XYZ file of C-alpha atoms in Angstrom:
684
model
C 24.566 40.873 4.138
C 24.198 39.831 7.830
C 24.370 36.833 10.032
C 21.593 35.631 12.406
C 22.539 33.373 15.359
C 19.963 32.108 17.790
C 20.550 29.775 20.649
C 17.825 28.332 22.856
C 19.378 27.155 26.179
C 17.353 24.859 28.337
C 17.420 22.022 30.783
C 18.640 18.734 29.052
C 16.288 17.727 26.158
C 15.947 13.927 25.507
C 17.353 12.717 22.108
C 14.038 12.134 20.289
C 12.494 15.511 21.441
C 15.826 17.119 20.474
C 15.863 15.619 16.946
C 12.123 16.612 16.445
C 12.790 20.178 17.721
C 15.824 20.583 15.240
C 13.661 19.549 12.315
C 10.681 21.819 13.328
C 12.951 24.915 13.973
C 14.390 24.532 10.435
C 11.042 23.997 8.800
C 9.293 26.908 10.573
C 12.047 29.477 9.881
C 12.176 28.379 6.171
C 8.401 28.664 5.816
C 8.247 32.057 7.572
C 11.064 33.398 5.400
C 9.410 32.169 2.245
C 6.109 33.695 3.312
C 7.785 37.164 3.973
C 10.238 36.989 0.935
C 13.302 37.015 3.291
C 16.295 35.905 1.259
C 19.422 34.178 2.711
C 22.305 32.118 1.503
C 22.569 29.208 4.149
C 20.454 27.986 6.977
C 21.770 25.436 9.522
C 20.298 24.060 12.858
C 22.512 22.365 15.420
C 21.825 20.889 18.909
C 23.323 19.446 21.954
C 21.357 18.125 25.015
C 20.961 21.621 26.406
C 21.265 23.860 23.295
C 19.160 24.309 20.126
C 21.076 26.655 17.762
C 20.085 28.264 14.453
C 22.652 29.920 12.144
C 21.571 31.830 9.043
C 24.239 33.355 6.770
C 23.980 36.329 4.348
C 20.656 37.631 5.350
C 19.516 40.825 3.550
C 19.204 43.890 5.881
C 16.059 45.152 4.151
C 13.428 43.523 1.884
C 11.462 45.431 -0.692
C 7.793 44.460 -1.172
C 6.038 45.176 -4.470
C 2.630 46.686 -4.880
C -0.168 44.014 -4.673
C -3.907 43.782 -4.367
C -5.256 41.918 -1.379
C -8.803 40.536 -1.723
C -11.207 41.434 1.086
C -14.848 40.681 1.800
C -17.605 40.453 -0.729
C -19.403 43.826 -1.419
C -22.643 43.760 0.655
C -21.013 41.628 3.438
C -22.046 42.541 6.951
C -20.405 45.620 8.519
C -18.860 43.336 11.191
C -16.973 41.362 8.520
C -15.873 44.471 6.791
C -14.702 46.227 9.887
C -12.761 43.141 10.842
C -10.881 43.227 7.567
C -10.133 46.892 8.067
C -8.795 46.276 11.513
C -6.754 43.272 10.473
C -5.081 45.278 7.799
C -4.695 48.501 9.884
C -6.355 50.715 7.226
C -9.337 52.961 6.829
C -12.461 52.413 4.720
C -11.292 54.976 2.189
C -8.348 52.738 1.325
C -10.588 50.023 -0.121
C -11.544 49.746 -3.751
C -14.429 47.787 -5.309
C -13.561 45.311 -8.117
C -15.613 42.938 -10.228
C -14.525 39.196 -10.250
C -15.925 35.946 -11.712
C -17.541 35.374 -8.386
C -19.019 38.919 -7.979
C -17.921 42.189 -6.613
C -15.317 42.290 -3.821
C -13.409 44.911 -1.820
C -9.707 45.032 -2.534
C -6.828 46.718 -0.801
C -3.966 47.947 -2.970
C -0.639 48.034 -1.010
C 2.200 50.460 -1.788
C 5.762 49.361 -2.491
C 7.801 49.531 0.693
C 11.065 48.779 2.259
C 10.895 46.594 5.556
C 13.701 46.248 8.001
C 14.601 42.435 8.288
C 15.623 43.130 11.926
C 12.072 44.109 12.816
C 10.636 41.144 10.998
C 13.063 38.646 12.651
C 11.730 39.503 16.129
C 8.300 38.502 15.013
C 9.374 35.424 13.240
C 11.681 34.110 15.949
C 9.045 34.506 18.760
C 6.488 32.853 16.497
C 8.809 29.942 15.668
C 9.856 29.298 19.317
C 6.168 29.223 20.242
C 5.226 27.013 17.292
C 7.558 24.070 18.131
C 5.454 21.108 19.166
C 6.628 18.799 21.885
C 5.460 15.184 22.556
C 6.036 16.009 26.184
C 6.475 19.568 27.465
C 7.117 21.184 30.804
C 6.502 24.621 32.493
C 8.967 26.316 34.791
C 7.855 27.686 38.112
C 4.779 29.888 37.833
C 5.462 31.030 34.240
C 3.109 30.178 31.399
C 5.518 29.065 28.729
C 5.444 25.320 27.859
C 8.506 23.803 26.360
C 10.222 20.433 25.913
C 12.294 21.143 29.083
C 12.366 24.483 30.898
C 13.770 27.171 28.601
C 16.375 29.240 30.577
C 17.863 31.694 28.117
C 17.350 32.927 24.493
C 20.463 34.315 22.871
C 19.905 36.269 19.653
C 22.403 38.095 17.549
C 21.765 39.783 14.160
C 24.477 41.602 12.146
C 26.805 41.377 15.219
C 24.391 43.080 17.527
C 21.916 41.892 20.106
C 18.476 41.239 18.747
C 16.001 42.641 21.229
C 12.711 40.893 21.934
C 10.697 39.266 24.656
C 8.950 35.845 24.886
C 6.769 35.374 27.885
C 9.110 35.734 30.948
C 12.324 35.709 28.878
C 14.143 38.643 27.380
C 16.631 37.966 24.614
C 20.308 38.284 25.549
C 23.775 38.513 23.902
C 25.427 36.232 26.495
C 26.073 32.527 26.277
C 25.778 30.460 29.376
C 27.943 27.400 30.093
C 27.389 25.315 33.396
C 29.961 22.626 34.066
C 30.890 20.981 37.346
C 28.768 23.519 39.311
C 30.633 26.422 37.757
C 28.724 28.963 35.649
C 30.484 30.880 32.874
C 28.968 33.534 30.651
C 30.401 35.480 27.672
C 29.110 38.090 25.413
C 29.059 36.866 21.829
C 28.777 38.745 18.550
C 28.817 36.053 15.931
C 28.957 32.335 15.171
C 32.821 32.272 14.991
C 33.003 33.610 18.506
C 30.207 31.251 19.535
C 32.009 28.236 18.343
C 35.323 29.119 19.878
C 33.752 29.792 23.251
C 31.978 26.396 23.207
C 34.985 24.460 21.973
C 37.270 26.022 24.571
C 34.770 24.504 27.046
C 34.755 21.067 25.311
C 31.286 21.538 23.792
C 30.676 20.460 20.214
C 27.333 21.956 19.016
C 27.320 20.303 15.698
C 25.584 16.953 16.142
C 26.922 15.644 12.808
C 30.473 16.370 13.940
C 29.875 14.436 17.120
C 28.534 11.541 15.188
C 31.709 11.440 12.959
C 33.957 11.656 16.126
C 32.084 8.589 17.708
C 32.222 6.474 14.504
C 35.890 7.312 13.784
C 36.911 6.416 17.438
C 34.976 3.204 17.435
C 36.440 2.207 14.137
C 39.951 2.893 15.130
C 39.593 0.730 18.256
C 37.760 -1.978 16.291
C 40.518 -2.291 13.723
C 43.211 -2.457 16.343
C 41.384 -5.146 18.425
C 40.111 -6.986 15.363
C 36.357 -6.402 16.333
C 33.579 -6.558 13.893
C 32.679 -2.924 12.759
C 28.948 -2.779 13.311
C 26.933 0.018 15.037
C 23.130 0.003 15.957
C 22.202 3.217 14.004
C 19.230 3.963 16.242
C 21.457 3.708 19.309
C 24.196 5.780 17.613
C 21.677 8.583 16.942
C 20.502 8.551 20.559
C 24.042 8.659 21.924
C 25.042 11.481 19.674
C 22.265 13.590 21.206
C 23.050 12.873 24.872
C 26.710 13.958 24.798
C 28.371 17.366 24.154
C 31.981 16.167 23.850
C 32.178 12.413 22.894
C 34.921 10.485 24.666
C 35.074 6.773 23.903
C 35.537 4.315 26.709
C 36.486 0.564 26.177
C 34.956 -1.392 28.995
C 34.972 -5.098 29.939
C 32.612 -7.261 32.142
C 32.982 -10.551 33.656
C 33.165 -13.438 31.039
C 30.926 -15.668 33.074
C 27.902 -13.634 32.001
C 28.415 -14.753 28.363
C 26.744 -17.976 29.469
C 23.354 -16.353 29.652
C 21.446 -15.663 26.419
C 23.091 -12.918 24.452
C 19.919 -11.005 23.882
C 19.835 -10.201 27.627
C 23.417 -8.811 27.469
C 22.648 -6.823 24.330
C 19.468 -5.472 25.752
C 21.163 -4.521 29.051
C 23.937 -2.625 27.144
C 21.783 -0.923 24.350
C 18.435 -0.329 25.797
C 19.165 0.045 29.583
C 22.573 1.722 29.372
C 23.076 3.101 25.902
C 26.339 1.279 25.414
C 27.609 -0.427 22.248
C 28.094 -4.269 22.545
C 31.215 -5.498 20.793
C 31.374 -8.535 18.566
C 34.502 -10.301 17.390
C 35.439 -10.987 13.775
C 33.387 -14.075 13.900
C 30.329 -12.184 14.929
C 30.514 -13.580 18.462
C 29.480 -11.414 21.332
C 32.536 -10.439 23.505
C 32.633 -9.381 27.185
C 33.633 -5.829 26.029
C 31.538 -2.823 25.149
C 31.928 0.777 24.145
C 30.614 3.643 26.194
C 30.612 7.232 25.161
C 31.080 9.865 27.964
C 30.879 13.707 27.877
C 34.172 13.840 29.795
C 37.690 12.489 29.570
C 38.206 9.566 31.756
C 41.962 9.711 32.611
C 41.624 8.202 36.098
C 39.275 5.441 34.756
C 36.533 6.333 37.225
C 33.835 6.443 34.657
C 35.022 3.274 33.027
C 35.021 1.480 36.352
C 31.465 2.879 37.159
C 30.130 1.636 33.871
C 31.632 -1.825 34.459
C 29.988 -2.060 37.981
C 26.586 -0.890 36.723
C 26.562 -3.412 33.793
C 27.701 -6.334 35.935
C 25.112 -5.500 38.642
C 22.333 -5.720 36.061
C 23.700 -8.817 34.477
C 23.968 -10.463 37.941
C 20.287 -9.824 38.380
C 19.481 -10.976 34.945
C 21.550 -14.264 35.555
C 19.671 -14.861 38.789
C 16.301 -14.457 36.969
C 17.387 -16.659 34.114
C 18.577 -19.523 36.429
C 15.192 -19.182 38.229
C 12.796 -18.798 35.299
C 14.157 -21.357 32.910
C 13.246 -24.280 35.201
C 9.556 -23.157 35.344
C 7.429 -25.421 33.263
C 5.907 -23.463 30.397
C 2.777 -25.541 30.347
C 2.227 -25.075 34.034
C 2.813 -21.342 33.565
C -0.237 -20.941 31.309
C -2.717 -20.829 34.256
C -0.792 -17.896 35.733
C -1.642 -15.908 32.563
C -5.036 -15.466 34.124
C -3.595 -12.676 36.225
C -2.332 -10.701 33.234
C -4.820 -8.540 31.348
C -4.774 -8.548 27.591
C -7.240 -5.623 27.520
C -9.948 -4.689 29.943
C -12.862 -5.489 27.626
C -11.158 -8.452 26.039
C -10.186 -10.589 28.973
C -6.754 -11.932 30.032
C -3.699 -13.270 28.192
C -4.826 -16.702 29.357
C -8.196 -16.087 27.352
C -6.123 -15.085 24.361
C -3.873 -18.112 24.416
C -7.047 -20.356 24.482
C -8.396 -18.573 21.398
C -4.998 -18.822 19.669
C -4.868 -22.597 20.323
C -8.217 -23.064 18.567
C -7.485 -20.662 15.791
C -4.149 -22.310 15.040
C -5.932 -25.634 14.928
C -8.198 -24.402 12.218
C -5.423 -22.724 10.281
C -3.317 -25.987 10.380
C -5.945 -27.682 8.208
C -5.411 -25.053 5.446
C -1.704 -25.032 5.683
C -1.252 -28.782 6.172
C 0.842 -28.659 9.242
C 0.781 -30.804 12.455
C -2.259 -29.669 14.425
C -1.271 -30.928 17.780
C 2.119 -29.405 17.723
C 0.916 -26.008 16.468
C -1.574 -25.905 19.178
C 0.972 -26.668 21.823
C 3.055 -23.817 20.340
C 0.013 -21.416 20.557
C -0.801 -22.444 24.180
C 2.775 -21.660 25.454
C 3.292 -18.716 23.119
C 2.759 -16.171 25.936
C 3.894 -18.186 29.027
C 7.141 -16.261 29.388
C 5.145 -13.141 30.237
C 4.846 -14.670 33.761
C 8.652 -14.749 34.202
C 10.662 -12.304 36.300
C 13.075 -11.875 33.543
C 10.575 -10.607 31.015
C 9.187 -8.430 33.895
C 12.663 -6.894 34.074
C 13.290 -6.929 30.251
C 9.828 -6.535 28.629
C 11.444 -5.979 25.255
C 12.563 -9.623 25.383
C 9.097 -11.203 25.488
C 8.981 -14.092 23.224
C 12.859 -14.321 22.983
C 13.042 -15.517 26.541
C 10.132 -17.873 25.955
C 12.171 -19.463 23.110
C 15.088 -20.031 25.421
C 12.948 -21.368 28.172
C 11.319 -23.819 25.777
C 14.690 -25.062 24.378
C 15.898 -25.417 28.009
C 12.826 -27.614 28.777
C 13.292 -29.878 25.743
C 10.576 -28.526 23.332
C 11.272 -29.092 19.670
C 13.140 -26.218 18.010
C 10.271 -25.254 15.667
C 7.934 -24.888 18.574
C 10.572 -22.866 20.580
C 11.274 -20.630 17.698
C 7.615 -19.921 17.138
C 7.418 -18.333 20.640
C 9.749 -15.558 19.647
C 8.962 -15.343 15.926
C 5.186 -14.937 16.428
C 5.826 -11.296 17.354
C 7.381 -10.694 14.041
C 7.383 -8.544 11.880
C 7.957 -5.477 14.149
C 7.973 -2.986 11.263
C 7.175 -2.310 7.676
C 10.432 -3.941 6.367
C 11.583 -5.943 9.383
C 12.309 -9.636 9.574
C 9.363 -12.092 9.037
C 8.555 -15.499 10.432
C 9.507 -18.064 7.877
C 8.810 -21.452 9.500
C 5.299 -23.001 9.404
C 4.701 -23.035 13.286
C 6.171 -19.524 13.600
C 4.026 -17.935 10.906
C 0.947 -19.826 11.894
C 1.051 -18.458 15.530
C 1.941 -15.005 14.151
C -1.065 -15.082 11.792
C -3.662 -16.153 14.413
C -2.209 -13.725 17.011
C -2.619 -10.747 14.638
C -6.060 -11.863 13.569
C -7.163 -12.348 17.193
C -5.943 -8.888 18.076
C -7.549 -7.181 15.101
C -10.879 -8.987 15.612
C -10.880 -8.127 19.335
C -10.610 -4.397 19.019
C -12.945 -4.225 16.043
C -15.666 -6.193 17.858
C -15.524 -3.701 20.824
C -15.530 -0.830 18.192
C -12.157 0.578 19.292
C -10.907 0.898 15.794
C -8.116 3.078 14.626
C -8.993 6.648 13.572
C -7.223 8.830 10.993
C -4.857 10.230 13.616
C -4.681 7.586 16.382
C -3.944 3.793 16.378
C -3.152 3.154 20.127
C -3.182 -0.633 19.690
C -1.068 -0.743 16.532
C -3.784 -2.429 14.539
C -2.321 -0.950 11.287
C 1.000 -2.615 11.954
C -0.772 -5.926 12.807
C -2.668 -5.868 9.548
C 0.457 -4.923 7.450
C 2.453 -7.692 9.272
C -0.412 -10.128 8.539
C -0.284 -9.257 4.814
C 3.524 -9.406 4.605
C 3.486 -12.992 6.195
C 0.901 -14.047 3.602
C 2.590 -12.595 0.654
C 6.200 -13.397 1.356
C 5.451 -16.988 2.467
C 3.058 -17.346 -0.442
C 0.154 -18.623 1.839
C -3.367 -19.420 0.797
C -5.943 -19.970 3.560
C -9.519 -19.106 4.365
C -8.886 -15.805 6.107
C -12.605 -14.915 6.385
C -13.271 -18.248 8.114
C -10.579 -17.558 10.628
C -12.063 -14.046 11.319
C -15.472 -15.545 11.695
C -14.190 -18.165 14.135
C -12.299 -15.673 16.124
C -15.454 -13.595 16.645
C -17.266 -16.738 17.794
C -14.442 -17.508 20.266
C -14.792 -14.138 21.822
C -18.465 -14.563 22.053
C -18.001 -17.949 23.759
C -15.780 -16.264 26.391
C -18.447 -13.754 27.101
C -17.037 -10.719 25.363
C -19.869 -8.291 24.232
C -19.971 -7.873 20.448
C -20.637 -4.126 20.041
C -19.694 -4.029 16.360
C -21.892 -6.414 14.344
C -20.022 -5.420 11.102
C -16.626 -6.542 12.569
C -15.946 -9.440 10.179
C -16.292 -7.242 6.927
C -14.636 -4.198 8.584
C -11.533 -6.345 9.491
C -11.319 -7.582 5.889
C -11.743 -4.069 4.524
C -9.234 -2.660 7.043
C -6.718 -5.328 5.980
C -7.330 -4.730 2.324
C -6.595 -0.964 2.731
C -3.288 -1.799 4.390
C -2.322 -3.469 1.098
C -1.651 0.060 -0.079
C 1.233 0.348 2.265
C 2.691 -3.065 1.184
C 2.330 -2.221 -2.486
C 3.964 1.197 -2.101
C 6.969 -0.414 -0.575
C 7.295 -2.426 -3.819
C 7.179 0.735 -5.860
C 3.932 -0.054 -7.577
C 2.444 2.797 -9.516
C -0.489 4.561 -7.675
C -3.052 3.999 -10.458
C -2.302 0.263 -10.472
C -2.637 0.149 -6.662
C -6.066 1.880 -6.796
C -7.202 -0.350 -9.685
C -6.278 -3.450 -7.771
C -7.503 -2.507 -4.302
C -10.808 -1.127 -5.521
C -11.663 -4.247 -7.480
C -10.659 -6.917 -4.971
C -13.646 -8.539 -3.247
C -12.272 -11.870 -1.865
C -10.194 -12.621 1.175
C -7.226 -13.967 -0.834
C -4.569 -11.202 -0.577
C -1.902 -13.255 -2.243
C -4.111 -13.177 -5.377
C -4.413 -9.392 -5.135
C -0.724 -8.973 -4.732
C 0.182 -11.379 -7.636
C -2.124 -9.524 -10.102
C -0.834 -6.185 -9.003
C 2.790 -7.078 -9.491
C 2.121 -8.534 -12.968
C 0.135 -5.485 -14.004
C 2.968 -3.188 -12.831
C 5.466 -5.322 -14.661
C 3.554 -5.309 -18.086
C 1.495 -2.152 -18.013
C 3.882 -0.326 -20.413
C 4.908 -3.406 -22.400
C 3.236 -5.238 -25.287
C 1.053 -7.538 -23.064
C -0.161 -4.683 -20.868
C -0.630 -2.267 -23.667
C -2.723 -4.747 -25.744
C -4.955 -5.595 -22.818
C -5.504 -1.931 -21.940
C -6.159 -0.898 -25.555
C -8.746 -3.702 -25.962
C -10.534 -2.740 -22.769
C -10.355 1.072 -23.727
C -12.175 0.609 -26.982
C -15.014 -1.374 -25.335
C -15.252 0.903 -22.328
C -15.551 4.084 -24.474
C -18.498 2.808 -26.345
C -20.279 1.705 -23.155
C -19.762 5.018 -21.522
C -22.147 6.445 -24.191
C -24.630 3.718 -23.846
C -27.864 3.758 -21.980
C -27.883 2.390 -18.402
C -29.082 -0.993 -17.635
C -26.538 -3.056 -19.535
C -25.671 -6.083 -17.487
C -23.288 -8.081 -19.503
C -25.487 -11.000 -20.365
C -25.567 -11.216 -24.283
C -27.819 -13.839 -26.072
C -25.835 -15.904 -28.544
C -29.004 -16.368 -30.685
C -28.859 -12.617 -31.642
C -25.320 -12.779 -32.950
C -25.189 -11.846 -36.742
C -21.465 -11.699 -37.376
C -18.706 -14.213 -37.006
C -16.637 -11.524 -35.117
C -19.405 -11.437 -32.442
C -19.207 -15.186 -31.963
C -15.473 -15.302 -31.900
C -15.360 -12.574 -29.337
C -17.972 -14.250 -27.190
C -15.963 -17.543 -27.358
C -12.748 -15.759 -26.351
C -14.432 -14.143 -23.356
C -15.906 -17.490 -22.205
C -12.476 -18.947 -22.510
C -11.042 -16.442 -20.159
C -13.944 -16.535 -17.797
C -13.293 -20.318 -17.536
C -9.625 -19.718 -16.596
C -10.823 -17.403 -13.780
C -12.816 -20.193 -12.254
C -9.719 -22.321 -11.507
C -8.947 -22.651 -7.808
C -6.745 -19.913 -6.397
C -3.785 -22.118 -5.636
C -3.742 -23.331 -9.311
C -4.272 -19.961 -11.034
C -1.567 -18.816 -13.424
C -2.045 -14.983 -13.247
C 0.575 -14.328 -15.856
C -1.187 -16.612 -18.368
C -4.515 -14.954 -17.484
C -3.033 -11.509 -18.328
C -1.645 -12.903 -21.558
C -5.153 -14.276 -22.336
C -6.592 -10.787 -21.828
C -3.783 -9.322 -24.059
C -4.578 -11.869 -26.821
C -8.094 -10.521 -27.085
C -6.799 -7.553 -29.067
C -6.995 -9.302 -32.435
C -10.553 -10.340 -31.754
C -11.618 -6.929 -30.499
C -9.945 -5.123 -33.367
C -11.809 -7.401 -35.888
C -15.028 -6.890 -33.984
C -14.741 -3.120 -34.180
C -13.568 -3.105 -37.731
C -16.409 -5.269 -39.045
C -19.358 -4.880 -36.562
C -21.487 -1.835 -36.165
C -22.493 -1.705 -32.576
C -25.202 0.818 -32.960
C -27.225 -1.350 -35.297
C -30.747 -0.024 -36.413
C -32.231 -3.126 -34.827
C -32.531 -2.204 -31.138
C -32.347 -5.713 -29.874
C -29.124 -6.497 -31.898
C -27.602 -3.163 -30.745
C -28.358 -3.881 -27.042
C -26.994 -7.424 -27.460
C -23.746 -6.114 -28.809
C -23.491 -3.601 -25.874
C -24.172 -6.593 -23.562
C -21.267 -8.451 -25.232
C -18.952 -5.415 -24.741
C -20.062 -5.167 -21.037
C -19.376 -8.923 -20.593
C -15.997 -8.236 -22.065
C -15.262 -5.362 -19.657
C -16.539 -7.302 -16.621
C -14.285 -10.153 -17.500
C -11.217 -7.767 -17.573
C -12.333 -6.293 -14.318
C -12.070 -9.717 -12.654
C -8.341 -9.226 -12.953
C -8.128 -5.528 -11.820
C -10.438 -2.531 -12.409
C -8.931 -1.470 -15.706
C -11.031 1.755 -15.761
C -8.864 3.150 -12.922
C -5.595 2.719 -14.882
C -4.147 6.049 -16.093
C -4.324 6.741 -19.846
C -7.730 5.202 -20.267
């Protein structure tokens, strides 16, 4: 059993590219080994900013392949196709045999059992793997052809304690590891992973990213306990920091307390997003004037600590200057300056957007019964902070700064909060706006964006969604569902289209209204999957939903998922199934309109009355519907349907009576399908 060690040494690779490369390297090697039947005991991938390392333990030296038949072209295929197969398999025509199959006669190649050297196979697998890694951004070094995440400088490869020889583009494999620190270059011949680890550790490099993470967490926890800080780490920031250091050394740094007077979001953004430092909170969850920084070197003389402090204070000084300057600018007066900021080239400016939002929010306020004048003010100033220098410097704080500006200028708290909250939610499971003004502005903002890109026919494709329209639609649905909102969504979409027309935007897509509704409905799949709804129930609900009331769709789906395998659900499904099975064999043209005059049995009349009772319950206004009671009513039909099928012969000799009974069953199924499409439920 042998060990394979591979190290790809390059210029520094950014964290996200590094993480993706680790995953791809592991996946490609596993797939290629499985394809070639290469067995091993353990496979690990590590990385640091300049190194991507693969370790495979207990690899077989040779693999034995069994005899097998490889299917070739069909007998009678063109000579070009046949010769292509012969060339690809490196055989002669005499090696082919003809064999009859279900699809006709084909050529087959029968391979002989053989023993293959894993070492020979590895050179092919490794070069193919390195070339297969995909990079979101890649570079080319000098005049060489190889494209990689960052210029690849060396490929170390060792198998069974010996150099594995191969070439990839301009690089030849080597058995030497390179270390460059403080302008000093060190190299050393390495045979195995133990020697590799020792050489790196002796030079203060920890190649195992998980070990680096544990070191950082442990050090932060230790200081936090001694200083009585709250132990909380931003996991996204932690992952990033882990992948930008090779030897984590924790620094505890302070900054001037005076800066705590500015909004804490500015300080947190400065530390996390701009500097990749960890802000520190006290035991009462209050932001302190301290932060943690992780360096790749020890800082015995405190030079790095002092440098970090100066950098942070310089940024905070700029932020404080912008804050003092911007908070005094009247948000109402700033609206006109939005004319200079493009929303999108074909959709006008941010000023145009705020005018649409003001009118849309006014329409929505009628449905949600909130103060029209105030919500329109909130919509009008919702984007005003985009004119500020502070947001120009900290674009990630758009909305947040608007809230602080509004509070500083005396706006009501609900209006101020709506400026920051209307950007929510920012992800599938992230925080939602919960206050009426906040979710109202968020709703109309998302509708305006969706409508805008649909009317100019720049919709998402299966692989691309450059304007995050899927996220907007999912956010819209989550707001509706989790705030239990009922309003006329179709009317808002129609009005949004009209507002774009009034502003002179060309409507390229005449089907935009219906397409936005369909697009939003399809996003319900994502929302329902997060709630662990069974796939067949999701399909039954989505495919049957025709209105713009998505709270209605959600409520029915949740109930069906809850009761499907319980008495209520089983009874409803059983009743539907019996009727649907008979209708499946019936002639086409059954509409579901039975004539009561043709009823001959009491069971027909009782079932008809039961159906009409349910249909009446479906006509109740959406905000008064009791969906659980509706499902119970569907379930309660079981006794009536059982009596019907036990005592009524559907296929009566009289054709009119037979058809009328089929119409009754069709009416029955149609009524059930008003709830969800029962035919799509598994087990039917």
